[in-house]
Coordinates of C-alpha atoms in Angstrom, one line a residue:
M27 CA 28.7 13.1 -30.8
V28 CA 27.4 10.0 -32.4
T29 CA 30.1 7.9 -34.2
I30 CA 29.3 7.3 -37.9
Q31 CA 30.4 4.0 -39.3
E32 CA 32.8 5.0 -42.1
T33 CA 32.7 1.5 -43.8
E34 CA 28.9 2.0 -44.4
L35 CA 29.5 5.0 -46.6
K36 CA 32.2 3.3 -48.6
E37 CA 30.0 0.2 -49.2
R38 CA 27.0 2.2 -50.1
G39 CA 29.0 4.5 -52.3
L40 CA 30.5 1.7 -54.2
L41 CA 27.0 0.3 -54.8
A42 CA 26.1 3.7 -56.3
V43 CA 29.2 3.7 -58.5
S44 CA 28.3 0.2 -59.7
S45 CA 24.8 1.4 -60.6
A46 CA 26.2 4.5 -62.3
R47 CA 28.4 2.3 -64.5
R48 CA 25.5 0.0 -65.3
L49 CA 23.2 2.9 -66.2
G50 CA 26.0 5.0 -67.8
R51 CA 25.1 8.2 -65.8
P52 CA 25.6 9.8 -62.4
I53 CA 23.6 8.3 -59.5
L54 CA 22.8 9.9 -56.1
M55 CA 23.7 8.1 -52.9
S56 CA 22.1 9.6 -49.8
E57 CA 22.5 8.4 -46.2
V58 CA 20.9 9.6 -43.0
H59 CA 22.3 9.3 -39.5
K60 CA 20.6 10.2 -36.2
M61 CA 22.9 12.5 -34.2
D62 CA 23.3 13.9 -30.7
T63 CA 22.1 17.5 -30.4
I64 CA 23.8 20.0 -32.7
D65 CA 23.3 23.7 -32.5
P66 CA 21.9 24.8 -36.0
L67 CA 23.6 28.2 -36.0
S68 CA 26.9 26.5 -35.2
F69 CA 26.4 24.1 -38.1
F70 CA 25.6 27.0 -40.5
N71 CA 28.6 29.0 -39.2
S72 CA 31.0 26.0 -39.6
G73 CA 30.6 26.3 -43.4
S74 CA 31.6 30.0 -43.5
E75 CA 34.9 29.2 -45.2
R76 CA 34.7 26.0 -47.1
Y77 CA 31.1 26.3 -48.2
L78 CA 30.6 30.1 -48.5
G79 CA 28.1 30.8 -51.2
E80 CA 26.7 27.3 -51.0
R81 CA 24.7 27.4 -47.8
F82 CA 21.1 27.7 -46.8
Y83 CA 19.2 27.9 -43.5
W84 CA 15.5 27.4 -42.8
K85 CA 13.5 27.6 -39.6
D86 CA 9.8 27.6 -39.2
P87 CA 8.1 29.8 -36.6
S88 CA 7.4 26.9 -34.2
E89 CA 10.9 25.5 -34.7
E90 CA 9.2 22.2 -35.6
V91 CA 11.6 21.9 -38.6
V92 CA 15.1 23.4 -38.9
I93 CA 17.1 22.6 -42.0
I94 CA 20.7 23.7 -42.8
G95 CA 22.6 22.8 -46.0
L96 CA 26.3 23.1 -46.7
G97 CA 28.0 22.5 -50.0
L98 CA 26.4 21.5 -53.3
S99 CA 25.8 18.0 -54.6
K100 CA 23.5 19.3 -57.3
Q101 CA 22.0 22.6 -58.5
I102 CA 18.7 22.8 -60.3
Q103 CA 18.4 26.2 -62.1
S104 CA 16.6 27.7 -65.0
D105 CA 15.6 31.0 -66.5
Q106 CA 12.8 29.3 -68.4
V107 CA 9.7 31.6 -68.3
T108 CA 6.9 29.2 -69.1
D109 CA 6.2 26.0 -67.1
R110 CA 9.1 26.8 -64.7
F111 CA 7.5 25.0 -61.7
F112 CA 6.9 21.9 -63.8
H113 CA 10.4 22.1 -65.2
V114 CA 12.0 22.1 -61.7
E115 CA 9.8 19.2 -60.6
E116 CA 10.8 17.2 -63.6
E117 CA 14.5 17.9 -63.0
W118 CA 14.1 16.9 -59.4
K119 CA 12.4 13.6 -60.3
K120 CA 15.1 12.9 -62.9
F121 CA 17.8 13.6 -60.3
L122 CA 16.2 11.2 -57.8
Q123 CA 15.7 8.4 -60.4
D124 CA 17.5 5.2 -59.4
S125 CA 19.1 7.0 -56.4
L126 CA 20.2 4.9 -53.4
I127 CA 18.6 6.4 -50.3
F128 CA 19.6 4.9 -46.9
N129 CA 17.0 6.5 -44.6
P130 CA 15.3 4.3 -42.0
Y131 CA 13.4 7.3 -40.5
K132 CA 9.9 8.5 -41.2
E133 CA 10.4 12.2 -40.3
N134 CA 10.1 14.9 -43.0
G135 CA 13.1 16.8 -44.3
L136 CA 15.5 13.9 -44.3
G137 CA 17.5 12.3 -47.1
P138 CA 17.6 14.2 -50.5
V139 CA 16.0 17.7 -50.0
M140 CA 16.1 20.5 -52.5
F141 CA 16.0 24.1 -51.1
G142 CA 15.4 27.2 -53.1
G143 CA 12.8 29.2 -54.9
F144 CA 11.5 31.2 -57.8
S145 CA 11.7 34.8 -58.8
F146 CA 8.6 36.9 -58.4
D147 CA 8.1 37.5 -62.1
P148 CA 10.3 35.9 -64.7
L149 CA 9.0 38.3 -67.4
K150 CA 10.2 41.4 -65.5
T151 CA 13.2 43.2 -67.1
K152 CA 16.3 42.0 -65.2
T153 CA 18.8 44.3 -63.6
T154 CA 22.3 43.5 -62.1
L155 CA 20.8 43.4 -58.6
W156 CA 19.7 39.8 -58.9
S157 CA 22.3 38.6 -61.4
K158 CA 23.6 35.8 -59.1
Y159 CA 20.1 34.2 -58.9
A160 CA 18.4 32.3 -61.8
D161 CA 14.6 32.7 -62.0
S162 CA 14.3 29.2 -60.7
L163 CA 17.1 28.1 -58.4
F164 CA 17.4 25.1 -56.0
H165 CA 20.3 23.5 -54.2
I166 CA 20.6 19.9 -53.1
P167 CA 23.2 20.1 -50.3
K168 CA 26.2 17.8 -49.7
Y169 CA 25.7 17.9 -46.0
M170 CA 22.4 18.7 -44.3
L171 CA 21.4 19.1 -40.7
T172 CA 17.7 18.5 -40.0
I173 CA 16.2 19.1 -36.6
V174 CA 12.7 17.8 -36.6
E175 CA 10.4 17.2 -33.5
N176 CA 13.5 17.8 -31.3
Q177 CA 15.5 15.1 -33.0
T178 CA 18.8 15.7 -34.9
F179 CA 19.7 14.1 -38.2
L180 CA 22.6 14.4 -40.6
T181 CA 22.1 13.7 -44.3
T182 CA 25.1 13.1 -46.6
N183 CA 24.4 13.4 -50.4
I184 CA 27.0 12.2 -52.8
V185 CA 26.6 12.1 -56.6
C186 CA 28.6 9.1 -57.9
T187 CA 29.7 8.9 -61.5
P188 CA 30.8 5.8 -63.5
N189 CA 34.5 7.0 -63.2
D190 CA 34.5 7.2 -59.3
D191 CA 36.2 4.8 -56.9
F192 CA 36.7 4.4 -53.2
T193 CA 39.0 7.5 -53.1
L194 CA 35.8 9.7 -53.5
F195 CA 34.4 8.3 -50.3
E196 CA 37.6 8.6 -48.4
K197 CA 37.6 12.3 -49.3
V198 CA 33.9 12.6 -48.2
I199 CA 34.6 10.8 -44.9
K200 CA 37.6 13.2 -44.1
E201 CA 35.5 16.2 -45.0
R202 CA 32.6 15.1 -42.9
V203 CA 34.8 14.5 -39.9
Q204 CA 36.4 17.9 -40.3
L205 CA 32.9 19.5 -40.5
L206 CA 31.6 17.8 -37.3
T207 CA 34.9 18.6 -35.4
S208 CA 34.7 22.3 -36.4
L209 CA 31.3 22.6 -34.6
E210 CA 33.2 22.7 -31.3
Q211 CA 35.1 25.8 -32.4
D212 CA 33.9 29.3 -31.3
F213 CA 32.8 31.5 -34.1
D214 CA 33.7 35.1 -33.5
C215 CA 32.8 37.7 -36.2
K216 CA 32.8 41.4 -35.8
P217 CA 29.6 42.9 -37.3
A218 CA 30.0 45.4 -40.1
K219 CA 29.0 48.9 -39.2
L220 CA 26.2 50.6 -41.2
I221 CA 27.5 53.9 -42.5
A222 CA 24.8 55.1 -44.9
T223 CA 21.2 54.3 -46.1
K224 CA 19.8 55.3 -49.4
E225 CA 16.1 55.2 -50.3
I226 CA 15.8 54.3 -54.0
S227 CA 13.6 56.9 -55.8
P228 CA 11.1 57.6 -52.9
L229 CA 9.3 60.5 -54.6
Q230 CA 8.9 58.6 -57.8
W231 CA 7.5 55.7 -55.8
K232 CA 4.9 57.9 -54.2
Q233 CA 4.0 59.3 -57.6
S234 CA 3.5 55.8 -58.9
V235 CA 1.1 55.1 -56.0
D236 CA -0.9 58.3 -56.8
E237 CA -1.1 57.4 -60.5
L238 CA -2.1 53.8 -59.6
V239 CA -4.9 55.0 -57.3
K240 CA -6.4 56.9 -60.3
D241 CA -6.2 53.7 -62.5
L242 CA -7.9 51.6 -59.8
K243 CA -10.8 54.0 -59.6
D244 CA -11.5 53.7 -63.3
G245 CA -10.4 50.2 -64.3
S246 CA -11.1 46.5 -63.4
L247 CA -8.1 46.2 -61.1
K248 CA -9.1 46.0 -57.4
K249 CA -5.6 46.0 -55.8
V250 CA -1.9 46.2 -56.8
V251 CA 1.0 45.6 -54.4
L252 CA 3.9 48.1 -55.0
A253 CA 7.3 47.5 -53.5
R254 CA 10.4 49.6 -53.0
E255 CA 14.1 49.3 -52.1
L256 CA 16.3 50.7 -49.3
R257 CA 20.1 50.4 -50.1
L258 CA 22.5 50.1 -47.1
I259 CA 26.3 50.7 -47.2
F260 CA 28.7 49.3 -44.6
D261 CA 32.3 49.8 -43.6
N262 CA 33.1 46.1 -44.2
Q263 CA 31.8 42.8 -45.6
V264 CA 28.4 42.0 -44.2
K265 CA 28.5 38.5 -42.7
A266 CA 25.3 36.3 -43.1
E267 CA 26.2 34.5 -39.8
V268 CA 25.9 37.8 -37.8
I269 CA 22.6 38.8 -39.4
L270 CA 21.1 35.4 -39.0
E271 CA 22.0 35.3 -35.3
N272 CA 20.4 38.8 -34.9
L273 CA 17.2 37.6 -36.7
Y274 CA 17.2 34.5 -34.5
N275 CA 17.3 36.7 -31.4
Q276 CA 14.9 39.4 -32.7
Q277 CA 12.4 37.6 -35.0
R278 CA 12.3 34.0 -33.6
D279 CA 8.5 33.7 -34.2
S280 CA 9.0 34.1 -38.0
F281 CA 10.2 31.9 -40.8
L282 CA 14.0 32.5 -40.9
F283 CA 15.8 31.8 -44.1
V284 CA 19.2 32.3 -45.7
F285 CA 19.9 31.3 -49.3
E286 CA 23.4 32.0 -50.7
S287 CA 24.3 32.0 -54.4
N288 CA 27.6 32.9 -56.1
G289 CA 28.7 35.2 -53.3
D290 CA 25.4 37.0 -52.7
C291 CA 23.1 36.1 -49.8
F292 CA 19.3 36.4 -49.7
I293 CA 18.2 36.5 -46.0
G294 CA 15.0 37.3 -44.1
A295 CA 12.4 36.7 -41.4
T296 CA 9.0 36.4 -42.9
P297 CA 5.8 35.8 -41.0
E298 CA 4.0 34.4 -44.1
R299 CA 3.6 30.8 -45.1
L300 CA 2.6 30.2 -48.7
V301 CA 1.9 26.5 -48.4
K302 CA 3.0 23.4 -46.4
K303 CA 2.4 19.8 -47.5
Q304 CA 2.6 16.9 -45.1
G305 CA 1.3 13.7 -46.7
N306 CA -2.2 14.7 -48.0
D307 CA -2.5 17.6 -45.5
V308 CA -2.1 21.1 -46.9
F309 CA -1.7 24.3 -44.8
S310 CA -1.7 27.8 -46.1
T311 CA -1.9 31.3 -44.6
C312 CA -3.8 34.4 -45.5
L313 CA -1.8 37.4 -44.3
A314 CA -2.9 40.9 -45.4
G315 CA -3.7 44.1 -43.6
S316 CA -1.2 45.5 -41.1
I317 CA -0.7 48.1 -38.3
K318 CA 2.1 48.9 -36.0
R319 CA 2.6 47.4 -32.5
G320 CA 1.7 49.6 -29.5
K321 CA 4.2 50.9 -27.0
T322 CA 2.1 49.6 -24.1
E323 CA -0.2 46.6 -23.8
F324 CA -3.3 48.9 -23.8
E325 CA -2.1 50.8 -26.9
D326 CA -1.3 47.5 -28.6
E327 CA -4.8 46.2 -27.9
I328 CA -6.4 49.4 -29.2
L329 CA -4.3 49.2 -32.4
G330 CA -5.2 45.5 -32.9
Q331 CA -8.9 46.2 -32.5
T332 CA -8.6 49.1 -35.0
L333 CA -7.1 46.8 -37.5
L334 CA -9.8 44.1 -36.9
N335 CA -12.5 46.7 -37.7
D336 CA -10.8 48.6 -40.5
Q337 CA -12.8 48.2 -43.7
K338 CA -9.9 48.9 -46.1
N339 CA -7.8 46.2 -44.5
L340 CA -10.7 43.8 -44.1
I341 CA -11.6 44.1 -47.8
E342 CA -7.9 43.6 -48.7
H343 CA -7.7 40.6 -46.5
G344 CA -10.9 39.1 -47.9
F345 CA -9.3 39.2 -51.4
V346 CA -6.5 37.1 -50.2
V347 CA -8.8 34.6 -48.4
E348 CA -10.9 34.2 -51.5
M349 CA -8.0 33.7 -53.9
I350 CA -6.2 31.1 -51.7
K351 CA -9.5 29.2 -51.2
E352 CA -10.1 29.1 -54.9
A353 CA -6.5 28.1 -55.7
L354 CA -6.5 25.2 -53.2
A355 CA -10.0 24.1 -54.3
E356 CA -8.4 22.9 -57.6
S357 CA -6.3 20.4 -55.7
C358 CA -8.1 19.8 -52.4
E359 CA -11.1 17.6 -51.6
E360 CA -11.8 19.6 -48.4
I361 CA -10.9 23.1 -47.2
I362 CA -11.3 24.4 -43.6
L363 CA -11.0 28.1 -42.7
P364 CA -12.4 30.4 -40.0
E365 CA -15.1 32.9 -40.8
K366 CA -13.2 35.9 -39.5
P367 CA -9.5 36.9 -39.4
Q368 CA -7.5 37.0 -36.2
L369 CA -4.4 38.9 -35.3
M370 CA -0.8 37.7 -35.8
K371 CA 1.4 39.8 -33.6
I372 CA 5.2 39.9 -34.4
R373 CA 7.8 42.3 -33.0
D374 CA 7.1 45.4 -35.1
I375 CA 3.8 44.7 -36.8
Q376 CA 0.3 43.2 -36.3
H377 CA -1.3 41.5 -39.3
L378 CA -4.8 40.2 -40.1
Y379 CA -4.4 36.5 -40.3
T380 CA -6.5 33.5 -41.5
P381 CA -5.1 30.0 -41.4
V382 CA -6.3 27.6 -44.1
I383 CA -6.2 23.7 -43.9
G384 CA -7.0 21.4 -46.8
K385 CA -6.9 17.7 -47.7
C386 CA -5.3 17.4 -51.1
Q387 CA -5.7 14.8 -53.8
K388 CA -2.9 12.3 -54.2
D389 CA -1.7 13.7 -57.5
A390 CA -1.2 17.2 -56.2
S391 CA 2.5 18.0 -55.8
L392 CA 3.8 20.7 -53.5
L393 CA 5.3 22.7 -56.5
L394 CA 1.9 22.5 -58.3
L395 CA 0.3 24.1 -55.2
V396 CA 3.1 26.7 -55.1
E397 CA 2.4 27.6 -58.7
R398 CA -1.4 28.0 -58.1
L399 CA -0.9 30.2 -55.1
H400 CA 1.9 32.5 -56.3
P401 CA 1.5 35.4 -56.1
T402 CA -1.3 35.8 -53.6
P403 CA -3.2 39.1 -53.6
A404 CA -1.1 40.1 -50.6
L405 CA 2.0 40.2 -52.8
G406 CA 0.7 40.8 -56.3
G407 CA -2.9 42.1 -56.4
L408 CA -6.3 41.3 -57.8
P409 CA -7.1 40.1 -60.5
K410 CA -3.8 38.2 -60.3
Q411 CA -2.6 38.3 -63.9
E412 CA -3.6 41.8 -64.5
A413 CA -2.0 43.0 -61.2
V414 CA 1.3 41.3 -62.1
E415 CA 1.3 42.9 -65.5
K416 CA 0.7 46.3 -63.8
I417 CA 3.6 45.8 -61.4
R418 CA 5.8 44.8 -64.3
Q419 CA 4.9 48.0 -66.1
I420 CA 5.2 50.6 -63.3
E421 CA 7.4 49.2 -60.5
E422 CA 11.0 50.4 -60.8
L423 CA 12.3 47.6 -58.5
D424 CA 13.6 44.3 -59.8
R425 CA 12.1 42.1 -57.1
G426 CA 14.0 39.0 -57.9
F427 CA 13.3 36.5 -55.1
Y428 CA 11.6 39.2 -52.9
A429 CA 7.9 38.4 -52.3
A430 CA 8.3 35.1 -54.1
P431 CA 8.1 31.4 -53.0
L432 CA 11.1 30.1 -51.1
G433 CA 11.3 26.8 -49.3
W434 CA 12.1 23.1 -49.5
V435 CA 10.8 19.8 -50.8
D436 CA 12.0 16.4 -49.7
Y437 CA 12.2 13.2 -51.8
R438 CA 8.9 12.0 -50.5
G439 CA 7.1 15.1 -51.7
N440 CA 6.7 16.8 -48.3
G441 CA 7.9 20.3 -47.6
E442 CA 7.0 24.0 -47.1
F443 CA 7.3 27.3 -48.9
A444 CA 7.1 30.8 -47.3
V445 CA 6.6 34.1 -49.1
S446 CA 10.0 35.8 -48.8
I447 CA 9.0 39.2 -47.5
R448 CA 10.8 41.1 -44.7
S449 CA 14.0 40.3 -46.5
G450 CA 17.2 41.6 -47.9
L451 CA 20.0 40.8 -50.4
I452 CA 23.5 41.1 -49.0
Q453 CA 26.2 41.9 -51.6
G454 CA 29.6 42.4 -50.1
M455 CA 29.7 45.7 -48.2
E456 CA 26.2 46.6 -49.3
A457 CA 22.7 45.3 -48.9
S458 CA 19.2 46.0 -50.3
L459 CA 16.1 45.7 -48.2
F460 CA 12.6 45.3 -49.8
A461 CA 9.1 46.3 -48.6
G462 CA 5.7 46.6 -50.3
C463 CA 2.1 47.5 -49.6
G464 CA -1.3 46.9 -51.1
V465 CA -2.6 49.8 -53.1
V466 CA -6.4 50.1 -53.5
S467 CA -8.7 52.8 -54.8
N468 CA -8.8 54.8 -51.6
S469 CA -5.1 54.5 -50.8
D470 CA -3.0 57.5 -49.7
S471 CA 0.6 57.5 -51.0
E472 CA 2.0 59.0 -47.8
S473 CA 0.4 56.3 -45.6
E474 CA 1.6 53.6 -47.9
Y475 CA 5.1 55.0 -47.8
M476 CA 5.0 55.0 -44.0
E477 CA 3.8 51.4 -44.1
T478 CA 6.7 50.3 -46.2
S479 CA 9.1 52.2 -43.8
L480 CA 7.6 50.1 -40.9
K481 CA 8.1 46.9 -42.9
F482 CA 11.8 47.7 -43.4
S483 CA 12.3 47.7 -39.6
P484 CA 13.0 43.9 -38.9
M485 CA 15.8 43.6 -41.4
L486 CA 17.1 47.1 -40.8
R487 CA 17.5 46.4 -37.1
A488 CA 19.2 43.0 -37.8
L489 CA 21.7 44.8 -40.0
G490 CA 22.5 47.4 -37.3
G491 CA 20.2 50.2 -38.3
K492 CA 17.2 51.6 -36.3

C-alpha cells in the first residue's frame, strides 16, 4: 500500500480553511494520490458499516473506468421540475468555485466527481416507492477510488468551513487510515433467501398495451415504451454487496452501478450508454430491438439473424438512431454512425446496436447532452414529448430512476451516463425489479409481456431467483 503523507493533507486543509475565512463560506479541498492496486469490490464492501446509505459504484463494460465513492462531502439534490439539468450544473459549478484541487494527473474521473442521476419524469405522480430519491440527486463522495487505464487513485474530498481547524484533518487522516486498513479484512455476508415474487398488476398492464396499440393505429404516436414492476420478498435484509458481486460475475460486460440513498439502494447492470464525453469527443449508443439468446451457438446465430431482419425491430431501432442523431447534431460539429445496426450479445438477450461518435462544440456540457438525449425512443417513445405524456397518463409504475440517466461528471467536465435499465430498487427485505418494452401499432400484448419477463432475468438471477 502506498504511504500517504499526512502532513500534506493538514497543510492543504489549513489553506482551504484560510480561504473559507477570507470568503466567508465553505471551500472544497480535494487531493488525489496514486495507489497500489486496490480491489474495487473490497473498497465498496469496506464502507458497509460506516458509510451505509452513502455509497456508489460504477463500472463501464470494458472496465476502462471504475469509480467507487464512500461517504458524503456534498449532496446536490432538487425536486425542481423545470430546468433541472441546468440547476444541477449550476450547483456543481458553485460548489467547485474557489476550490483547492491537488491533482497532478491527467486521467478522467479523479478529484471532485459528482455521481448520481435524474428521475425519468419529474411530472409523474410520486409514490412511496422512490421516496428516498429526489428527482435530481448527486453525491460528491468523501473518499473515492478510481481505477482508470489499469491505474489506481484515491481522492479525498473535504469541505472546510471558516470555523474548522487542524482537528478536522486529524479526524480525516484517522478515518482514511482505518478505511485503507479495513480493505485487508475478509467480507463475509450470507445472502438473503428469496421467498416470494409478486407481479404488480400483470393483467392490467397487458390491457394497457392492448389499448395503447389501438391509439397508435389512430393517432400521431409511433411508439410508446411501457414498463412494469416485479416485487421480491426475502427472509432477511438484502445486502448490496452480495448483489453487486453476483452482477460482477454474471453481467461483467455491462455497465454496473450501485447508488445508495437514505437506506434504499438502486442497483443494476445495464447494457446501454446514454452519452460519454471525453474532451470534445462524444459517444452515444442506439440500443433498441431485442431477442433472447440461443441455447446452442447455431440457435443463437439463427435468433441473431432473425433480429437483424425483423422489420418491427428495425423500424423501432431506426427511430432511436434518428432521434439520437438529431439530438447530438445541436451540439456536435461532426457525427459518425454506421449505416446498419449490429448485434450486441449479453448473457440473456441480443440487441440491435448502433454506436454513435461525435465531435462536440466547446460550450456543450455533458449535462446539456444528457438533457437533449433523455429519454431516447428506446425508453420513452416517439414523438418524445407526446410519448412521455402518454406514459405519465397510462403507466401505473412510478419509474423513479429506472430508465433514466445515471452516471458521473468530473470537475473537468468529462464523464459518462448510462440508461439505468436492467435494474432494481432494494428496500430492506424487499426489492422491486423493472422492465419495459417498446409498443408500436402492430404489437401483441402477450409477446410484449414475455419480453419484459426476459428483461427481468439479469437482476432476478443476481437476487437469487431464476
